[in-house]
mmCIF file of C-alpha atoms in Angstrom:
data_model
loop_
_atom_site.group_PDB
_atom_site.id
_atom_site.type_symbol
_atom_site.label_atom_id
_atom_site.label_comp_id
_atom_site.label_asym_id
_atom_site.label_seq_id
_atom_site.Cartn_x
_atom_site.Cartn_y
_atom_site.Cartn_z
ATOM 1 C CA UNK A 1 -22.058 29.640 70.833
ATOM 2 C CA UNK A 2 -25.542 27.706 71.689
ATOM 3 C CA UNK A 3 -26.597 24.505 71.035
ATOM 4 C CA UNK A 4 -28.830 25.607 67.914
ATOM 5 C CA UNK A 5 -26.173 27.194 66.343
ATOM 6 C CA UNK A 6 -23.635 24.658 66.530
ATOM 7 C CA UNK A 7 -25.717 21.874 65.629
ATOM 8 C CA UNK A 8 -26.638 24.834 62.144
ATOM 9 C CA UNK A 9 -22.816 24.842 61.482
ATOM 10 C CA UNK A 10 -22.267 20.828 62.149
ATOM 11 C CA UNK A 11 -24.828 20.777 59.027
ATOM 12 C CA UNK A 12 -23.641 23.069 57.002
ATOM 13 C CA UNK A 13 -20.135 21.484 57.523
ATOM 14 C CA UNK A 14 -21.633 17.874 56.519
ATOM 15 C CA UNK A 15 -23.634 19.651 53.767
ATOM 16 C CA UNK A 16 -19.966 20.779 52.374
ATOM 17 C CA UNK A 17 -18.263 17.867 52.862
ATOM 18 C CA UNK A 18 -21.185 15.667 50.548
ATOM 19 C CA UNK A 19 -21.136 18.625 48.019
ATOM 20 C CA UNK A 20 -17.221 18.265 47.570
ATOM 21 C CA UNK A 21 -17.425 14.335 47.541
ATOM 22 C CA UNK A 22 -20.270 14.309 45.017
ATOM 23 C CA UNK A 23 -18.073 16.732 42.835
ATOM 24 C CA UNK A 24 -15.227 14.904 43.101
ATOM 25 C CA UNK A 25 -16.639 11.332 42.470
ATOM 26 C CA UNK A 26 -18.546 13.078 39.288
ATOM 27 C CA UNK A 27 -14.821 14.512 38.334
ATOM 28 C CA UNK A 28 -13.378 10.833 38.604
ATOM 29 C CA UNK A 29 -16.521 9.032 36.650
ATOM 30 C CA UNK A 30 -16.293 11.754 33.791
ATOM 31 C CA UNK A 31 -11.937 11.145 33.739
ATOM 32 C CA UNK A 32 -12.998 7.362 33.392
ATOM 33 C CA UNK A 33 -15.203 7.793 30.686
ATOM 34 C CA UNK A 34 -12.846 10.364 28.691
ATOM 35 C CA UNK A 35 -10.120 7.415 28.755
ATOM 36 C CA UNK A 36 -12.460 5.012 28.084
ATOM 37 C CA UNK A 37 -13.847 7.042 25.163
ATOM 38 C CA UNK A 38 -10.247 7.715 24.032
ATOM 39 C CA UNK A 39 -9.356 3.840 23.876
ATOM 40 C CA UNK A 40 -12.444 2.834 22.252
ATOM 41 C CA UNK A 41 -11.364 5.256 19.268
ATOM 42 C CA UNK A 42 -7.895 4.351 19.388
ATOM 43 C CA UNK A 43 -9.064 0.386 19.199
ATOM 44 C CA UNK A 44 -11.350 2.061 16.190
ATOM 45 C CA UNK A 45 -8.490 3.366 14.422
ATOM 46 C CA UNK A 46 -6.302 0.376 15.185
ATOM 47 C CA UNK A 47 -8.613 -1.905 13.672
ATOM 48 C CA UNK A 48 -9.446 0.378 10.212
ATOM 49 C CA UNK A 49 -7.228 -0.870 7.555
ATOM 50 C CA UNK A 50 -4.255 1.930 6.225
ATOM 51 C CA UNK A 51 -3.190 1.797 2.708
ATOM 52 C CA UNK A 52 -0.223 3.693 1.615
ATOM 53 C CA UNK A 53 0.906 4.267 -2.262
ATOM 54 C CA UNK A 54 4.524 5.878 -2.641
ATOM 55 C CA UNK A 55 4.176 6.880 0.886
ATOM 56 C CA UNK A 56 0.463 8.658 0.289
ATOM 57 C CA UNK A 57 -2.574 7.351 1.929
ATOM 58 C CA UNK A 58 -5.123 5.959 -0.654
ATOM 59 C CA UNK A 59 -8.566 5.090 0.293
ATOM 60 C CA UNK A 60 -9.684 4.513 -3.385
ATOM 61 C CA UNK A 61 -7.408 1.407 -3.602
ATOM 62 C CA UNK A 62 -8.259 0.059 -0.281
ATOM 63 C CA UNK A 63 -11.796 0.203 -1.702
ATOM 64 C CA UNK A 64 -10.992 -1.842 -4.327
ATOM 65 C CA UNK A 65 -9.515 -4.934 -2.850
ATOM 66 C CA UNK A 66 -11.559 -7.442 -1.977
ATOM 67 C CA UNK A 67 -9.904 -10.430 0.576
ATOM 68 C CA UNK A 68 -10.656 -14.003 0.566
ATOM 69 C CA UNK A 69 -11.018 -16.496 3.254
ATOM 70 C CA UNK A 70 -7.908 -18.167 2.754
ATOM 71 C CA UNK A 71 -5.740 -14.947 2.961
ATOM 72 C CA UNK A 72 -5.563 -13.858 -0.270
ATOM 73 C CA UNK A 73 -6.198 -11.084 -1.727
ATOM 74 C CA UNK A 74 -7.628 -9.940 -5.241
ATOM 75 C CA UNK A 75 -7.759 -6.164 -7.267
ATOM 76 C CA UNK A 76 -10.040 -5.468 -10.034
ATOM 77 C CA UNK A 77 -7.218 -5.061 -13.372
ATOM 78 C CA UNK A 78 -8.759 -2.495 -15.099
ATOM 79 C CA UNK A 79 -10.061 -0.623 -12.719
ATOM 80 C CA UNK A 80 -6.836 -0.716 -10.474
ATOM 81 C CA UNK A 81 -4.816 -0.122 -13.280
ATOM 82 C CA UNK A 82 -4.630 3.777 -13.442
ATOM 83 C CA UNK A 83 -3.304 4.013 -9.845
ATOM 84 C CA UNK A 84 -0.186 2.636 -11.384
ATOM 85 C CA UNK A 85 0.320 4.306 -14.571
ATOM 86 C CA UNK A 86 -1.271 1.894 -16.711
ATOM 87 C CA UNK A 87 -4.069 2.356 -18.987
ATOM 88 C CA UNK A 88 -6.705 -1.083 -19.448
ATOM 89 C CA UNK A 89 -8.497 -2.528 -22.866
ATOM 90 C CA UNK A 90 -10.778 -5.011 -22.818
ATOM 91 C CA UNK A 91 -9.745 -8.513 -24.733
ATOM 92 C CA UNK A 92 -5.850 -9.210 -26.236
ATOM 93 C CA UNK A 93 -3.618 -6.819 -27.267
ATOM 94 C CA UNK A 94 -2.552 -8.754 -30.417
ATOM 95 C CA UNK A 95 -5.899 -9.300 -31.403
ATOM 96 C CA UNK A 96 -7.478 -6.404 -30.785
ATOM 97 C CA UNK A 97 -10.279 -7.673 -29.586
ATOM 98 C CA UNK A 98 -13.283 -6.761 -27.062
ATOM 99 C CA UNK A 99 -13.345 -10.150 -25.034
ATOM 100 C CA UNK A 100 -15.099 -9.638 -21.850
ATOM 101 C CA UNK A 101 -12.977 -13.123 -20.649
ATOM 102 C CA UNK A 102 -9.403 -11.412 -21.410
ATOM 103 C CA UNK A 103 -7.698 -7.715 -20.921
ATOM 104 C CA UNK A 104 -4.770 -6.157 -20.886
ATOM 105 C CA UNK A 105 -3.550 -2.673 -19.680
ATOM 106 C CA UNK A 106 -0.628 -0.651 -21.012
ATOM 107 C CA UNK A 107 1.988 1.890 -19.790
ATOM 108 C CA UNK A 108 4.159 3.702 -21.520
ATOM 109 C CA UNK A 109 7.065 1.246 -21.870
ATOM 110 C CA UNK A 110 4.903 -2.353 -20.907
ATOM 111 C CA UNK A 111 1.837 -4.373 -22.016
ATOM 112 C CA UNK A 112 0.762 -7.085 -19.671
ATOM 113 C CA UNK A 113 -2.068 -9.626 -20.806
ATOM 114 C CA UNK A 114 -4.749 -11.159 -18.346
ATOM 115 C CA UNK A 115 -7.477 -14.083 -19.379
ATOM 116 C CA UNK A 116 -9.894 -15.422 -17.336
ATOM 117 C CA UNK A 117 -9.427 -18.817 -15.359
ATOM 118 C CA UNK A 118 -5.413 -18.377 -16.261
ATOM 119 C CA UNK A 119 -2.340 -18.160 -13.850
ATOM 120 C CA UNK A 120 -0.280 -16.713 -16.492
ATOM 121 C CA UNK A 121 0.406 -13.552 -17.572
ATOM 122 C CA UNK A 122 2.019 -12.402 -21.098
ATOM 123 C CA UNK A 123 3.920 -9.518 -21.050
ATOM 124 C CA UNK A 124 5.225 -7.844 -23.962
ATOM 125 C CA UNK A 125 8.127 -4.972 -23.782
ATOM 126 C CA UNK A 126 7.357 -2.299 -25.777
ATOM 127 C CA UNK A 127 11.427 -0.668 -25.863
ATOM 128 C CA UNK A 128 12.331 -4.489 -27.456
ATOM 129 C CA UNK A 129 11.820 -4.729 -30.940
ATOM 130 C CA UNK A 130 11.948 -8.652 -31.426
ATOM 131 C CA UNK A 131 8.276 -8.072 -30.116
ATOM 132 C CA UNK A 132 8.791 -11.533 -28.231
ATOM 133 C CA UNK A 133 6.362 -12.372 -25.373
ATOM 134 C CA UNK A 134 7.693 -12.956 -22.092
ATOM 135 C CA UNK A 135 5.248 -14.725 -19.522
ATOM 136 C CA UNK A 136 5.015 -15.251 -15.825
ATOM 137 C CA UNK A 137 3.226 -17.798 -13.835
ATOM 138 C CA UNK A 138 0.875 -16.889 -10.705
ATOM 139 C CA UNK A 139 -0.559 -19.101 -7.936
ATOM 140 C CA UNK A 140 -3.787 -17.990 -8.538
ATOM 141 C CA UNK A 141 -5.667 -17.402 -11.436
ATOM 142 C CA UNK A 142 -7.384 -14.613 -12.815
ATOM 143 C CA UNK A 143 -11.174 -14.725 -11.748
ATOM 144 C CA UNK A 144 -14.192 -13.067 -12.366
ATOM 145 C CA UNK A 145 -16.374 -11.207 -9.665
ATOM 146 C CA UNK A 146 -19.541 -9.781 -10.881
ATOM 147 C CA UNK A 147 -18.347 -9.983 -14.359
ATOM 148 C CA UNK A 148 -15.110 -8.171 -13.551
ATOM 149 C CA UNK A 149 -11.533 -9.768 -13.813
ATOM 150 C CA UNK A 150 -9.685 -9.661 -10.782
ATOM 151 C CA UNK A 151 -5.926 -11.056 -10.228
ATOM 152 C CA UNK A 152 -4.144 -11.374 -6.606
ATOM 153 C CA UNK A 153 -1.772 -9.647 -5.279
ATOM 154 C CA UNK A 154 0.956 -11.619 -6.523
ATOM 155 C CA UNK A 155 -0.489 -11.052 -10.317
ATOM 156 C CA UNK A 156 -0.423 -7.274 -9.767
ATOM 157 C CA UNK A 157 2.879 -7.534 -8.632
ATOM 158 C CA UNK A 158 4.461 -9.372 -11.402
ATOM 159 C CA UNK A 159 2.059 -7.446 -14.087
ATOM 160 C CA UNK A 160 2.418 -4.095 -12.787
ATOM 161 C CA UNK A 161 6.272 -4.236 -11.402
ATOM 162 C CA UNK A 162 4.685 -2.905 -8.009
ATOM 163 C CA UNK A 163 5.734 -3.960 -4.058
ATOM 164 C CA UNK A 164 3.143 -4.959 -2.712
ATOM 165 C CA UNK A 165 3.373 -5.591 0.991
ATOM 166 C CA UNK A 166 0.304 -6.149 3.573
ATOM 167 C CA UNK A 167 0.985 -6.513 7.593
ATOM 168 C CA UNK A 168 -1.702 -8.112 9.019
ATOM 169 C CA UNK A 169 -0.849 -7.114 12.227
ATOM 170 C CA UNK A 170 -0.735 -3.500 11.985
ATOM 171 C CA UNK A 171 -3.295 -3.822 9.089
ATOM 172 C CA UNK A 172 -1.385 -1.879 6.652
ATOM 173 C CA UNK A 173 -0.925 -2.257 3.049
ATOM 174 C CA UNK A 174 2.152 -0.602 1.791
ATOM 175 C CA UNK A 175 2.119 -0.393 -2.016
ATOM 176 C CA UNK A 176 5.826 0.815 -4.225
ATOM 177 C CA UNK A 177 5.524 1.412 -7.941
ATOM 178 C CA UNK A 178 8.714 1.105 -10.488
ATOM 179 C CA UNK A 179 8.613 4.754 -10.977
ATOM 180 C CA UNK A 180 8.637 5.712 -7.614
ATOM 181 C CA UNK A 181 11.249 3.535 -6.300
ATOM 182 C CA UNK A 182 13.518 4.484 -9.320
ATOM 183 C CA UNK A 183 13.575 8.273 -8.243
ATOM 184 C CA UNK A 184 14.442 7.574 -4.697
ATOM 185 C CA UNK A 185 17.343 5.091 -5.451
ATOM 186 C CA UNK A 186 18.111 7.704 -8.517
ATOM 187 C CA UNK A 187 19.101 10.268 -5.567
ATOM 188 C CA UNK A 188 20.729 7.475 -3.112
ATOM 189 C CA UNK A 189 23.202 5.969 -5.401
ATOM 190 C CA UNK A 190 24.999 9.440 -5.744
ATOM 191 C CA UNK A 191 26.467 8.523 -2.178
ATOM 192 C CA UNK A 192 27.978 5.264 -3.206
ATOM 193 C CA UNK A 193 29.533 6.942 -5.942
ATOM 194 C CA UNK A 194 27.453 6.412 -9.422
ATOM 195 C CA UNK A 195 26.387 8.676 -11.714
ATOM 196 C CA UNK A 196 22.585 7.391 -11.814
ATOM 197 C CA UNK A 197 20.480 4.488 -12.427
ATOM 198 C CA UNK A 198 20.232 3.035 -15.605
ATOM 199 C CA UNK A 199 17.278 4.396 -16.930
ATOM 200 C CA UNK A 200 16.418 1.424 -19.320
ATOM 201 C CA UNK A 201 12.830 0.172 -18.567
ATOM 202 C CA UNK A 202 14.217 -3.385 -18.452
ATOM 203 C CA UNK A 203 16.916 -2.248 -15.939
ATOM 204 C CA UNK A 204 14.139 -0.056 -13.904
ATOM 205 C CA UNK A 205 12.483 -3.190 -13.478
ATOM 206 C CA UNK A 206 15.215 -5.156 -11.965
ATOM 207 C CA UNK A 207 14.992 -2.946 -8.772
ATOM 208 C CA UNK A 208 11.969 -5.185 -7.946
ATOM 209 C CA UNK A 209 14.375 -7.895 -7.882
ATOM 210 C CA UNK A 210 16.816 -6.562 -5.331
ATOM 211 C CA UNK A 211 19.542 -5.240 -7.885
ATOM 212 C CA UNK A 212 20.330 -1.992 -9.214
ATOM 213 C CA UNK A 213 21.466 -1.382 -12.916
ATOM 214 C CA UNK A 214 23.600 2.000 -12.063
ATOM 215 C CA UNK A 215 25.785 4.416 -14.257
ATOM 216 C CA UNK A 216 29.229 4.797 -13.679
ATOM 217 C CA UNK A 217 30.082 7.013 -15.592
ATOM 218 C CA UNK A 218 28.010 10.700 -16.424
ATOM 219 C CA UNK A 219 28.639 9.659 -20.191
ATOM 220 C CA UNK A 220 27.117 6.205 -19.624
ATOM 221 C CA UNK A 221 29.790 4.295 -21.258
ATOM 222 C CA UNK A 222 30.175 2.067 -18.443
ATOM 223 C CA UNK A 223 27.235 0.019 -16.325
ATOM 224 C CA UNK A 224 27.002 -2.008 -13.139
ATOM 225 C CA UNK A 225 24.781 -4.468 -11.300
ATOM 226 C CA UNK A 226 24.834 -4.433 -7.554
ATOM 227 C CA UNK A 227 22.314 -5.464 -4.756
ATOM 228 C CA UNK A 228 19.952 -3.166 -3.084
ATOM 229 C CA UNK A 229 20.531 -1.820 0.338
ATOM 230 C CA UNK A 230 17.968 -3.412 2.213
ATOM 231 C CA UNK A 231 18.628 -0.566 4.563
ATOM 232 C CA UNK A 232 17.665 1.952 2.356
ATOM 233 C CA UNK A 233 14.450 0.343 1.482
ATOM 234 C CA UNK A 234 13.341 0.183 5.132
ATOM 235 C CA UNK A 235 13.774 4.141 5.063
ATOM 236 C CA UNK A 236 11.425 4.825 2.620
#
């Protein structure tokens, strides 16, 4: 082998060797910027707000909330309403009126009543037939927003008989309605040896306070109170 020919192959060699590094630094830049792209959308989709009704997402409610400065957070009434079985009237039930200052919505078995610049709420059960008014007091009153009545949190809990449960740090809102919740304990008391819930709307309620009106007996002669399983609820 000659000179000239040696000193071709020494630069072909280098030539090689530059080609390969240049690949393999391009390789290692475009691995970087895949993870980085990947954490930027996980950070993305860490930082977008989840809402979840009865265990389906709902972007429609999320929409509707609107949070304050100090923490808390407010739902338009009428407008949130139908996500929870309730149907919404301008003014007072009793009075039948069309006040833009008061409304009320009303499921099947419940009326709750809402006024402007109030923190309480009259609610009227529609299985009682004294027709007596019971009423519940919020923090917060009811306010308007661009002419709309909005309550907090807290009110649509205690008007609606929802759960209504936001982590901040996963920013998650996790939202149980009456209905719901009665089902799934409906099925889990079986194993504890009841017949069934208590299917009194009064009763239903009371699962929002912990307890659980259940059925002895399939002929329903015989009731009991007892305390939810915390468990449970944490499996939902």
């Amino acid at each position: 082998m000659n000179l000239m020919e040696e000193s071709f192959q020494n630069k072909e060699e280098k030539k090689r060797k530059r080609t390969t590094r240049i690949i393999l630094v391009a390789m290692i830049l475009v691995f970087i910027a895949i993870i980085g792209i990947v954490s930027y959308l996980m950070y993305i989709q860490s930082t977008v707000m989840k809402l979840v009704i009865d265990g389906q997402p709902n972007e429609k409610i999320k929409d509707l909330l609107v949070f304050e400065s100090d923490g808390t957070i407010y739902a338009p009434i009428k407008e949130i309403a139908q996500y929870f079985g309730y149907d919404s009237f301008n003014g007072e039930y009793s009075e039948k009126s069309e006040q833009q200052s008061k409304c009320y919505v009303q499921s099947e078995n419940e009326i709750a009543n809402f006024e402007l610049g109030k923190n309480k709420i009259y609610k009227l059960d529609l299985e009682e037939k004294d027709g007596n008014y019971e009423y519940v007091y919020i923090k917060n009153p009811v306010k308007a927003i661009n002419g709309v009545l909005y309550v907090s949190t807290e009110g649509l809990e205690k008007a609606f008989n929802i759960s209504f449960e936001y982590e901040q740090e996963k920013n998650t809102i996790t939202i149980f309605t009456t209905p719901y919740l009665y089902q799934y304990y409906n099925t889990k008391v079986l194993d504890y040896g009841y017949a069934e819930l208590s299917n009194v709307f009064a009763n239903q309620k009371a699962i929002m306070k912990n307890q659980l009106v259940v059925v002895k007996d399939k002929d329903k002669k015989r009731s009991n109170r007892c305390r939810r399983e915390s468990n449970i609820r944490a499996k939902i």
